[in-house]
Coordinates of C-alpha atoms in Angstrom, one line a residue:
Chain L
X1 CA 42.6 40.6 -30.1
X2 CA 45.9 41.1 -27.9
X3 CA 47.6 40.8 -31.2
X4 CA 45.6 44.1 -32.5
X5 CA 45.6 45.7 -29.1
X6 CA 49.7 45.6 -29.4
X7 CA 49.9 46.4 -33.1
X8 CA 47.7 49.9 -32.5
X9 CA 49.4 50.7 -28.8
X10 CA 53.0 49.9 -30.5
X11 CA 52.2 52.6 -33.1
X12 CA 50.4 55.1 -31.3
X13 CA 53.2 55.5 -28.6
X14 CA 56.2 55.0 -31.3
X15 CA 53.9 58.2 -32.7
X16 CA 56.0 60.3 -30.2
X17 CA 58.6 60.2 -30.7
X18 CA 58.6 60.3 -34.5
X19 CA 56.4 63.5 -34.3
X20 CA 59.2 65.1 -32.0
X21 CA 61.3 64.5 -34.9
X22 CA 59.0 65.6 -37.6
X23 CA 57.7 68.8 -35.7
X24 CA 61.4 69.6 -34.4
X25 CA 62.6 69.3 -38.0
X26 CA 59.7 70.5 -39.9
X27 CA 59.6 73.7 -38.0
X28 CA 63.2 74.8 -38.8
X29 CA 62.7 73.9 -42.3
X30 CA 59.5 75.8 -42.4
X31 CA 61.2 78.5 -41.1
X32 CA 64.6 78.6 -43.2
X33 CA 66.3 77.0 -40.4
X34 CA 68.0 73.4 -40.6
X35 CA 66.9 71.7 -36.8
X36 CA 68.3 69.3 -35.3
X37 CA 70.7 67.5 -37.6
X38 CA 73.9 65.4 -35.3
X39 CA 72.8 62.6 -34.0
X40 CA 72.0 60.0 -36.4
X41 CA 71.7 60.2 -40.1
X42 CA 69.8 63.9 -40.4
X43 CA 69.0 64.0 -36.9
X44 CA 67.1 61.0 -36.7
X45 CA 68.2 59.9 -33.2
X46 CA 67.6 63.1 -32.0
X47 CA 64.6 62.3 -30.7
X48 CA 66.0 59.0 -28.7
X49 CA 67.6 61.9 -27.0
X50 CA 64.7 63.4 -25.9
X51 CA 63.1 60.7 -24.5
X52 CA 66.1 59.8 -22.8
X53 CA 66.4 63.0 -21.5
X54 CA 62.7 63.0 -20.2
X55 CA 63.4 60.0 -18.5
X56 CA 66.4 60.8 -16.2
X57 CA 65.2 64.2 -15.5
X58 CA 64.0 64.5 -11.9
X59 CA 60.0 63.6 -11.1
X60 CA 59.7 66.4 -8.9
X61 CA 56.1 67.8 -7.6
X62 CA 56.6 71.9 -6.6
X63 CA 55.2 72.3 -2.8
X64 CA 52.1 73.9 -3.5
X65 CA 50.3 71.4 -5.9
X66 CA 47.3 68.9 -5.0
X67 CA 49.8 65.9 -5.1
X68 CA 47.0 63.1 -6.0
X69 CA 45.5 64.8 -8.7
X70 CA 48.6 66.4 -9.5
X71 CA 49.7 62.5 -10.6
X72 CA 47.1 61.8 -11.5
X73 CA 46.1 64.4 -14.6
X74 CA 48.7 63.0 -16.7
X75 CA 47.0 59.3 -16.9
X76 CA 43.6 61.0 -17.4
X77 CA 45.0 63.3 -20.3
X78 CA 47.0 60.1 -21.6
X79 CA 44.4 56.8 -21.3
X80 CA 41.5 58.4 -23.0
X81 CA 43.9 59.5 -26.1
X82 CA 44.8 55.6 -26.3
X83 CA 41.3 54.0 -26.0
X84 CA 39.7 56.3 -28.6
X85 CA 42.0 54.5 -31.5
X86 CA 39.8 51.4 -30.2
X87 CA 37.3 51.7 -32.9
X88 CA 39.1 52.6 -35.8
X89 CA 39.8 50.0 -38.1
X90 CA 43.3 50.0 -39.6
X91 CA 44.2 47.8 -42.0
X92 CA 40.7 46.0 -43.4
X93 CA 37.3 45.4 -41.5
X94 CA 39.1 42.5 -39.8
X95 CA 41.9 44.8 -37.9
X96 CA 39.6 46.7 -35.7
X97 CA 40.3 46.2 -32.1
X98 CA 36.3 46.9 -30.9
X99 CA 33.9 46.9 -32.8
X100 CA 31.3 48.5 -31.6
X101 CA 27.7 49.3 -32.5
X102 CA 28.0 53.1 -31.5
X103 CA 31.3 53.4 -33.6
X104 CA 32.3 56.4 -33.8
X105 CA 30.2 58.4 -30.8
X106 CA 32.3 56.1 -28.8
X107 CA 35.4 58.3 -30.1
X108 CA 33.7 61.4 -29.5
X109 CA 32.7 60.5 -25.8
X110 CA 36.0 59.1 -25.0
X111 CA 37.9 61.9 -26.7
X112 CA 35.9 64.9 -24.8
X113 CA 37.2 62.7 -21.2
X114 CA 40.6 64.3 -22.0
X115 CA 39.2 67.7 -21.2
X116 CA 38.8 66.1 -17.3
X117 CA 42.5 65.6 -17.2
X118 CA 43.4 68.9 -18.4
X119 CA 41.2 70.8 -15.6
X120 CA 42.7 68.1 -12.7
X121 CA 46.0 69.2 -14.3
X122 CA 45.2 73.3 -14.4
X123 CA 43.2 73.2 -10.6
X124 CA 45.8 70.8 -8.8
X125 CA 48.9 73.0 -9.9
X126 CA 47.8 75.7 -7.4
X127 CA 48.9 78.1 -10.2
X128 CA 47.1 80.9 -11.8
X129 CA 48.7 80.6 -15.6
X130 CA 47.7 76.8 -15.0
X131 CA 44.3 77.0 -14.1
X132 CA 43.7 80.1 -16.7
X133 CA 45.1 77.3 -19.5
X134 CA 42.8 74.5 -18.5
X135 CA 39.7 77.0 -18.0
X136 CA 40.3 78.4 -21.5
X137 CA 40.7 74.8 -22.3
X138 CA 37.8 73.5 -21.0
X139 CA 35.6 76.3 -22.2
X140 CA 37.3 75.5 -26.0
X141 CA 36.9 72.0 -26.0
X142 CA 33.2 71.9 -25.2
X143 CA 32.5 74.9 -27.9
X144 CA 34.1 72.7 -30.7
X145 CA 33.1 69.6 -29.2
X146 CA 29.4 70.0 -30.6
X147 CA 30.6 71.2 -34.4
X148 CA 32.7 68.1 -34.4
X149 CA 29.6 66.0 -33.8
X150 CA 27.5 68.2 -35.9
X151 CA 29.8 68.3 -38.9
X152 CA 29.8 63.8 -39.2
X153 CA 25.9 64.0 -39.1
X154 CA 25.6 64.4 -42.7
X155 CA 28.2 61.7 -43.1
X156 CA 26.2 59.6 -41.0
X157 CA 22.8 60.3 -42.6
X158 CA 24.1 59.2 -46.1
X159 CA 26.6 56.1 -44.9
X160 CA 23.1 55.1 -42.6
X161 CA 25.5 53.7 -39.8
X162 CA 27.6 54.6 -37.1
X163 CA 30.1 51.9 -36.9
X164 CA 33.2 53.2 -38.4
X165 CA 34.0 49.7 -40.4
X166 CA 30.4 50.3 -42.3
X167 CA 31.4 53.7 -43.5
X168 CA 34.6 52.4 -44.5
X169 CA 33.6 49.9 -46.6
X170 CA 30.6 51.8 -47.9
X171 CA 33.9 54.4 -49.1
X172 CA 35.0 51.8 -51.2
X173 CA 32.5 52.3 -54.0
X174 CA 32.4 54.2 -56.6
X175 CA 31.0 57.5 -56.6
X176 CA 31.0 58.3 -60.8
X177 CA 33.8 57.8 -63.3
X178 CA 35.5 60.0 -65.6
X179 CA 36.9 58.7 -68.6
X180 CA 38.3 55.6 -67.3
X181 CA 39.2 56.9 -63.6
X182 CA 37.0 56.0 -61.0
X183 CA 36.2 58.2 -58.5
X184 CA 35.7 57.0 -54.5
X185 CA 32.6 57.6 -52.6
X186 CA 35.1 59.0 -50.4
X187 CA 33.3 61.2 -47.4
X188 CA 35.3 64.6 -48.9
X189 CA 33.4 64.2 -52.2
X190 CA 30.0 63.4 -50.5
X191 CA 30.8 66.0 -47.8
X192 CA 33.4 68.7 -48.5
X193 CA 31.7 71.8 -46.1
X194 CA 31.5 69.0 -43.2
X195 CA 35.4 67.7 -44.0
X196 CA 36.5 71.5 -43.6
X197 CA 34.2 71.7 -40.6
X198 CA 35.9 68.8 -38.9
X199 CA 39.1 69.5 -40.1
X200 CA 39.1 72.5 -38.1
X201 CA 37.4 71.8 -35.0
X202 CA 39.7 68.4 -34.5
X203 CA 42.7 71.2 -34.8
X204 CA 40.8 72.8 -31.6
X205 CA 40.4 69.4 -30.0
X206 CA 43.8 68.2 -30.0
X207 CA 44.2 72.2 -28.8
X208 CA 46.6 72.3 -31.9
X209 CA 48.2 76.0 -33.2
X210 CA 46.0 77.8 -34.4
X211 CA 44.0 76.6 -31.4
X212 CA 46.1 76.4 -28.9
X213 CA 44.8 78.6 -26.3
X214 CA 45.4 76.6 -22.9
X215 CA 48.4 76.4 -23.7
X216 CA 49.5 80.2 -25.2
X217 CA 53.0 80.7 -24.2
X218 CA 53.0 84.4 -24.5
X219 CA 50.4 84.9 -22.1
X220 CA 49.8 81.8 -20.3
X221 CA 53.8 80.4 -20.0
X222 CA 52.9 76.4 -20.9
X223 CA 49.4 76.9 -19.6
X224 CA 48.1 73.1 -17.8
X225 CA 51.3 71.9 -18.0
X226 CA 53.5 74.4 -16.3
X227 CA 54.3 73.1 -13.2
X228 CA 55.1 69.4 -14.8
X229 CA 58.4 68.6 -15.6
X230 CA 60.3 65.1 -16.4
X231 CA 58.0 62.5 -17.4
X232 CA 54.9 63.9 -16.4
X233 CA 55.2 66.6 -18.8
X234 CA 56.0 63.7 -21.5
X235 CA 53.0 62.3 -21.0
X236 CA 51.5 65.4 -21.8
X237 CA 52.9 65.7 -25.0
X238 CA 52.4 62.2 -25.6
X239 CA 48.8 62.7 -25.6
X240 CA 48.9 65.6 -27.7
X241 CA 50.3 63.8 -30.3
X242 CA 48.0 60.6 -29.5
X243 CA 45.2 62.6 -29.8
X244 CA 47.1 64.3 -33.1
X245 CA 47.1 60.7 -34.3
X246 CA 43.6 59.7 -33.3
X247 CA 42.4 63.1 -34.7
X248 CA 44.1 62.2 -38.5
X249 CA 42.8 58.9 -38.4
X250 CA 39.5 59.9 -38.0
X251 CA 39.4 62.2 -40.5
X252 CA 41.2 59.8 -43.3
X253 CA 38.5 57.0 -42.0
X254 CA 35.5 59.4 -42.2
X255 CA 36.4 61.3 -45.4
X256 CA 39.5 59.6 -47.0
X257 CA 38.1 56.4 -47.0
X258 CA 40.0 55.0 -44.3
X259 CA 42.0 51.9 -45.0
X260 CA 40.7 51.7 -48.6
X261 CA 43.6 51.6 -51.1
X262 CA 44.9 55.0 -52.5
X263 CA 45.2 55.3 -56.0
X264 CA 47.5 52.8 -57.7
X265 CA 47.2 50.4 -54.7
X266 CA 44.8 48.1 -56.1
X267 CA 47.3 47.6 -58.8
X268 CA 49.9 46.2 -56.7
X269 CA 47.4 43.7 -54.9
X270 CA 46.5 42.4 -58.6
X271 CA 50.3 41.7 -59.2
X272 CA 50.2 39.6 -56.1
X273 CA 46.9 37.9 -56.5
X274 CA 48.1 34.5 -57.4
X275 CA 44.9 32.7 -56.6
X276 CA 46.9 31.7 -53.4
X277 CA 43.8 33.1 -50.9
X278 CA 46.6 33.3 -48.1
X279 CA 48.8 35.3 -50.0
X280 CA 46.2 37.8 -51.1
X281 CA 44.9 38.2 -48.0
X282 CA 47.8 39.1 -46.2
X283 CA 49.3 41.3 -49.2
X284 CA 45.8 43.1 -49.1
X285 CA 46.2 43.6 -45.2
X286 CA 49.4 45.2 -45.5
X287 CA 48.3 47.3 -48.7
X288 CA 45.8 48.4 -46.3
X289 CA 47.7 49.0 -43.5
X290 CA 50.3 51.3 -45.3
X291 CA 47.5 53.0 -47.1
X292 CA 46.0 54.0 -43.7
X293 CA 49.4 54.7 -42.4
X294 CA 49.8 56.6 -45.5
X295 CA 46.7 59.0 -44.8
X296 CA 47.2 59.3 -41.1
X297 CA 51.1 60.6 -41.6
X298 CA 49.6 63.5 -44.7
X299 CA 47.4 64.6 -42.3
X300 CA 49.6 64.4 -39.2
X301 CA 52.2 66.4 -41.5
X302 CA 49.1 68.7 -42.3
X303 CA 48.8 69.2 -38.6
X304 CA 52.9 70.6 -37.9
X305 CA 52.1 72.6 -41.5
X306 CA 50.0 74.5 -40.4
X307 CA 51.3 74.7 -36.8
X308 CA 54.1 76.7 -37.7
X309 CA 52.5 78.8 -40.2
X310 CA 49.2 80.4 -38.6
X311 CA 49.6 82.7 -35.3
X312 CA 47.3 81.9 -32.3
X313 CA 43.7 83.1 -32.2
X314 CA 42.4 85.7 -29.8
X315 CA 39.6 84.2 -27.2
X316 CA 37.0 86.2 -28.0
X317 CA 37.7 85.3 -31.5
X318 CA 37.8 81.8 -30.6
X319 CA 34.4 81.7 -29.6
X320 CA 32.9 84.0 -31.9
X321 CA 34.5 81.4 -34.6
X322 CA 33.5 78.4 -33.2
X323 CA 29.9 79.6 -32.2
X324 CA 28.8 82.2 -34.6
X325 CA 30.9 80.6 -38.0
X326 CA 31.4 76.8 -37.5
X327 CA 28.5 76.0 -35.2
X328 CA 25.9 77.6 -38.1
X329 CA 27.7 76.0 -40.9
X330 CA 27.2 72.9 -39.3
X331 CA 23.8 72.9 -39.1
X332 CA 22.8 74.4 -42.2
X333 CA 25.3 71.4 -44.0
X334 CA 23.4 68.8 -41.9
X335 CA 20.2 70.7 -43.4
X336 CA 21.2 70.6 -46.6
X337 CA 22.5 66.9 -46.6
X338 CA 19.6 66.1 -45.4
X339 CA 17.2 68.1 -47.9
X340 CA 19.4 66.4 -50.4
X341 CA 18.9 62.9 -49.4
X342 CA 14.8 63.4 -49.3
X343 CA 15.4 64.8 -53.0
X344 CA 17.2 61.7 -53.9
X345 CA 20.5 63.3 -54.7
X346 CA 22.7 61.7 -52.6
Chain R
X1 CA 40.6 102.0 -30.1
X2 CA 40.4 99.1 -32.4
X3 CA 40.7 100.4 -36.2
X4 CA 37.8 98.3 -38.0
X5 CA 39.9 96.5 -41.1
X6 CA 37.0 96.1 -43.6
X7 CA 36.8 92.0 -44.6
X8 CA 34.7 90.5 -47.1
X9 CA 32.2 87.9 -46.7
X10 CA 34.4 85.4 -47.9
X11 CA 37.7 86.5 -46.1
X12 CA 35.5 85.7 -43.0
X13 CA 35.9 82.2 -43.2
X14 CA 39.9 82.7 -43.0
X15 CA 40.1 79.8 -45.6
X16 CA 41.5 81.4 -48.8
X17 CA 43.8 83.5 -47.0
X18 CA 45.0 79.8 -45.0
X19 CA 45.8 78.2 -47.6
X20 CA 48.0 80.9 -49.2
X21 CA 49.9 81.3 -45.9
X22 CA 50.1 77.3 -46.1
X23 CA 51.7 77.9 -49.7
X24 CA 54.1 80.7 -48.3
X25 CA 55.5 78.6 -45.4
X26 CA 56.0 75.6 -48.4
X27 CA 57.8 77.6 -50.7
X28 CA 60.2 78.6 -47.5
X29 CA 60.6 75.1 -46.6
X30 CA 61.2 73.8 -50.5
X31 CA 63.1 76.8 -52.2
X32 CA 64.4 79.4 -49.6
X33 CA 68.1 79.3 -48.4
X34 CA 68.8 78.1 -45.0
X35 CA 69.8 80.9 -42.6
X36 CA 71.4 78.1 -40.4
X37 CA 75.5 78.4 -40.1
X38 CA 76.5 74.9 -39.1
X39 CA 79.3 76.6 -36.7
X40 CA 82.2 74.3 -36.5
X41 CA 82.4 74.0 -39.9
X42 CA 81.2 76.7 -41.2
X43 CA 81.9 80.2 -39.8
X44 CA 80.4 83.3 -40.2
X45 CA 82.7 86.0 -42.2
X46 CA 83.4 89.1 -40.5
X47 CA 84.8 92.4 -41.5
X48 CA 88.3 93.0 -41.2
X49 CA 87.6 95.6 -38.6
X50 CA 86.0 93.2 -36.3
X51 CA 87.2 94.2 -33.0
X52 CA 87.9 90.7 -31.0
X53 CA 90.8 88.8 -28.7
X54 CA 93.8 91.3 -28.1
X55 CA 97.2 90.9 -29.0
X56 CA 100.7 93.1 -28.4
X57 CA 102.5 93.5 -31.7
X58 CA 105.9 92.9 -31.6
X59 CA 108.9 93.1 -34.1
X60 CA 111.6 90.6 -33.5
X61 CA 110.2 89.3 -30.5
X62 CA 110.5 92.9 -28.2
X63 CA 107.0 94.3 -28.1
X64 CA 105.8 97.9 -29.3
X65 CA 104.6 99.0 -26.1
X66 CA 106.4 101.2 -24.2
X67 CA 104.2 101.7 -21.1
X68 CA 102.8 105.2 -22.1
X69 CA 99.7 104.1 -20.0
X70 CA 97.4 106.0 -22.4
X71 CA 95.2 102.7 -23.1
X72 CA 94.3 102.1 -19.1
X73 CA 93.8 105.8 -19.2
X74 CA 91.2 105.7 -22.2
X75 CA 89.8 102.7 -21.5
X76 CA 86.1 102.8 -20.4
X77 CA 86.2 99.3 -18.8
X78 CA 89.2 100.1 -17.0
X79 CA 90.5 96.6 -17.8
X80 CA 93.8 97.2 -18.2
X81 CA 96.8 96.9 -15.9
X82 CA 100.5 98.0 -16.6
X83 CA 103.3 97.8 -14.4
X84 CA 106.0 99.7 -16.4
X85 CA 109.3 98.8 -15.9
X86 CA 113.5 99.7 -17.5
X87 CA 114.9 98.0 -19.7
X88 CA 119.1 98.0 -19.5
X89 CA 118.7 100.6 -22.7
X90 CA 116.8 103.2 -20.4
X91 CA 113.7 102.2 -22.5
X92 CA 110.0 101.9 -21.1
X93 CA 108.6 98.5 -21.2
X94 CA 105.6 96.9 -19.3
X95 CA 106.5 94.1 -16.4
X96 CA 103.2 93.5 -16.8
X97 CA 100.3 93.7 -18.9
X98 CA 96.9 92.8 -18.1
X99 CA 93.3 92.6 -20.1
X100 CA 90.7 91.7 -18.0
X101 CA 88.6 89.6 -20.5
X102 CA 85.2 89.8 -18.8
X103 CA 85.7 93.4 -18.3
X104 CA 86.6 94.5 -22.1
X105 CA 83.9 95.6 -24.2
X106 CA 85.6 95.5 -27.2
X107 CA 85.2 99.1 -28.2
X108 CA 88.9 99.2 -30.0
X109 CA 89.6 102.7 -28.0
X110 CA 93.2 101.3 -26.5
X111 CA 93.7 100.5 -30.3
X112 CA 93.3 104.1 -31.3
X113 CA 95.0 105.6 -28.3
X114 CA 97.8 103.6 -28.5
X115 CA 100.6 105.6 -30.2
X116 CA 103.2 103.0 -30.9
X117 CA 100.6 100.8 -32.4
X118 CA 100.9 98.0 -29.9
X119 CA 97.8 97.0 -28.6
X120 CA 95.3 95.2 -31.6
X121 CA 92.3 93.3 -31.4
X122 CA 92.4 91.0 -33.5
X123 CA 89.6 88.5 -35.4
X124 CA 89.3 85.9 -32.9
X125 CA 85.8 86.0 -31.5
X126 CA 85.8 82.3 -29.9
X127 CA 86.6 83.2 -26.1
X128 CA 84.3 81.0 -24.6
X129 CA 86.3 80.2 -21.2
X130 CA 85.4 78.5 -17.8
X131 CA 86.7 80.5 -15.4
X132 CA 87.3 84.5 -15.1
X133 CA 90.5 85.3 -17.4
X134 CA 92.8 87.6 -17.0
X135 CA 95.4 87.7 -20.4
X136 CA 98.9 88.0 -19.1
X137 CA 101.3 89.8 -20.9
X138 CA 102.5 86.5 -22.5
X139 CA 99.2 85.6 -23.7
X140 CA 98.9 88.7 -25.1
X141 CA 102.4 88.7 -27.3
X142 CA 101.1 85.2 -29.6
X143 CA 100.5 87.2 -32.7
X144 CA 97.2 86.4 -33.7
X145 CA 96.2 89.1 -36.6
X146 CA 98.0 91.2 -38.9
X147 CA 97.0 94.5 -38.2

């Protein structure tokens, strides 16, 4: 249990600053620029920097802030990103720190607490930009909040459970074969319009460009966050990319099949099979560990991809998008999934 | 007033037009050049005209000016000072010479004024200093360009 608890806390929070690095690095080359490249072998250490830097700047509260919320924002944004990855397994049914019978609306109910942390954060800085951030926030997260859940129904209809492990395993068969290559029951072949719809309302979630309205720096400065400085404002971005993380691993669990082998895997864990059940146990663990790992890092990569390539939404068409495009969409796919599944199809 | 863009059903869902953006910024990041100098080694080529740090040219060590005072007098920055001074030979020459570096724009008007073709700026654009500099006449004499 404590062994699991310290394997997933280890990773998310060495997430950081690795993403730091990736999204510092991956911008400029996105853009034709290099990025950080001095310290360390391509600029690999840059992001020890960083952190260093974060922690000897000064932990300073301006005078006009709600000092016991203002403290306190940070944990509420930063705890709830943690505990969400509580239900996720990682690397084979056994590695799942909790494994609970509501699965995967515990996620969704723990993830939509972070929303609390950014209106503390927005309301205690006694700051206009702030406060317009976290009400733009607030009013986002609660709009795409209900075509997340909406979009996993049909998921849930077909896989008949909610416990994330189920679905997982219930990924792991096959779906049809063509000539020789099986194909997964993998949730994107069962459920492409609900992947998409997911796909693009966790992007709003983890308040992710092209979502990322509380925090608009042309019109809104840093939006929640811009009266925190030093490690407050690290904890900040240490949720963001928590939440990035929790937001991949969800989607490679739901609809990439989670810590199933990727293609060619299962190949590997036949060399080692020796009929030594120790030995294939733990070689499949770790097969299935760095598959998952695998999955979450393509779609965290995904996540800076599109960052730096799509320009910010406009409010109003925030809204229209999420209620008059994505919310719709959802419902007729969980209408059709369903209309399927009485026809026998799926 | 808004202009209304006409968009097709399909264009409303932004995902086609994504995912070609997604392939623009990929091709950048695989194929384009870097527009990155790395600046200590590499530097960025300028044109011979570059108007940077000044210098006083001088043949055989005894510089060209002979305190005529036109470059104070066309200079927009006023950032130049000249005492002028005898030499044994009756000849001009400045006691001092003075650029005020923080006051120069580099617009290259002493260069054209100057009739003995003393005053140059040369290609040196690394000036970065920590204090407010004043070039002395001194400073000013290193030859630094060949113009």
């Amino acid at each position: 249990m404590f062994l699991k608890i310290g394997i997933v806390l280890v990773g998310l929070l060495s997430v950081t600053p690795i993403m730091l690095f990736v999204e510092r690095r991956g911008s400029a080359l996105l853009q034709n620029r290099l990025g950080p490249n001095r310290f360390g072998p391509q600029g690999l250490l840059q992001s020890v920097l960083d952190v260093l830097k974060f922690i000897f700047k000064e932990d300073r509260a301006p005078g006009h802030v709600n000092k016991f919320y203002f403290s306190l924002a940070p944990l509420v944004v930063v705890v709830p990103a943690l505990m969400t990855f509580a239900v996720i397994p990682f690397a084979g049914n056994d590695f799942i720190i909790a494994n609970l019978d509501v699965g995967i609306l515990y996620c969704f109910s723990i993830a939509s607490l972070g929303v609390y942390g950014i209106i503390m954060a927005g309301w205690a800085s006694n700051n206009k930009y702030s406060l317009l951030g976290s009400l733009r926030s607030s009013a986002q997260m609660i709009s795409y909040e209900l075509t997340l859940g909406l979009s996993i129904v049909g998921l849930i209809m077909i896989f008949q459970s909610v416990k994330l492990g189920d679905m997982v395993s219930a990924q792991g068969e096959t779906l049809f074969s063509i000539g020789g290559i099986d194909v997964p029951k993998w949730g994107i072949f069962l459920q492409p319009v609900g992947f998409i719809l997911f796909l693009v309302s966790s992007f709003a979630e983890t308040n992710r460009l092209p979502f990322d309205l509380p925090e608009g720096e042309a019109e809104l400065i840093a939006g929640y966050h811009l009266e925190y400085g030093s490690m407050r404002f690290a904890l900040f971005m240490l949720a963001e990319f928590v939440s990035m993380t929790v937001a991949s691993a969800l989607l490679s669990t739901l609809f990439f099949g989670g810590w199933q082998y990727l293609p060619g895997f299962s190949w590997i864990a036949h060399l080692f099979s020796d009929g030594n059940i120790a030995v294939t146990y733990l070689v499949s663990t770790l097969l299935h560990g760095i598959s998952f790992v695998i999955k979450i890092a393509s779609f965290m990569w995904f996540f800076v991809w599109v960052r730096w390539t799509l320009p910010r939404f406009r409010f109003d068409q925030l809204m229209n998008f999420g209620w008059k495009v994505l919310l719709p969409l959802a419902l007729l796919n969980v209408f059709v999934t369903g209309l399927l599944i009485y026809l026998g199809v799926l | 007033m808004l202009a209304q863009r006409k968009t097709g059903f399909f264009n409303k869902f932004y995902l086609v037009e994504i995912i070609k953006g997604l392939m623009i910024t990929m091709r950048n990041m695989l194929f384009a050049k870097r527009a990155t100098i790395q600046f200590p080694e590499e530097r960025r080529d300028y044109s011979e005209k570059f108007r940077g740090q000044h210098y006083i040219k001088s043949v055989n060590g005894v510089e060209n000016c002979t305190a005529c005072m036109l470059c104070p007098t066309v200079c927009p920055a006023e950032c130049i000072h000249i005492v002028a001074g005898e030499r044994e030979d009756k000849e001009k020459y400045p006691i001092k010479f003075e650029i005020d570096s923080l006051r120069c724009c580099f617009c290259g008007m002493c260069e054209e004024a100057c009739p003995k073709d003393a005053i140059k700026l040369s290609n040196i654009y690394e000036m970065s200093q920590q204090n407010r500099t004043v070039y002395e006449k001194e400073f000013l004499l290193e030859q630094r360009g060949n113009k």
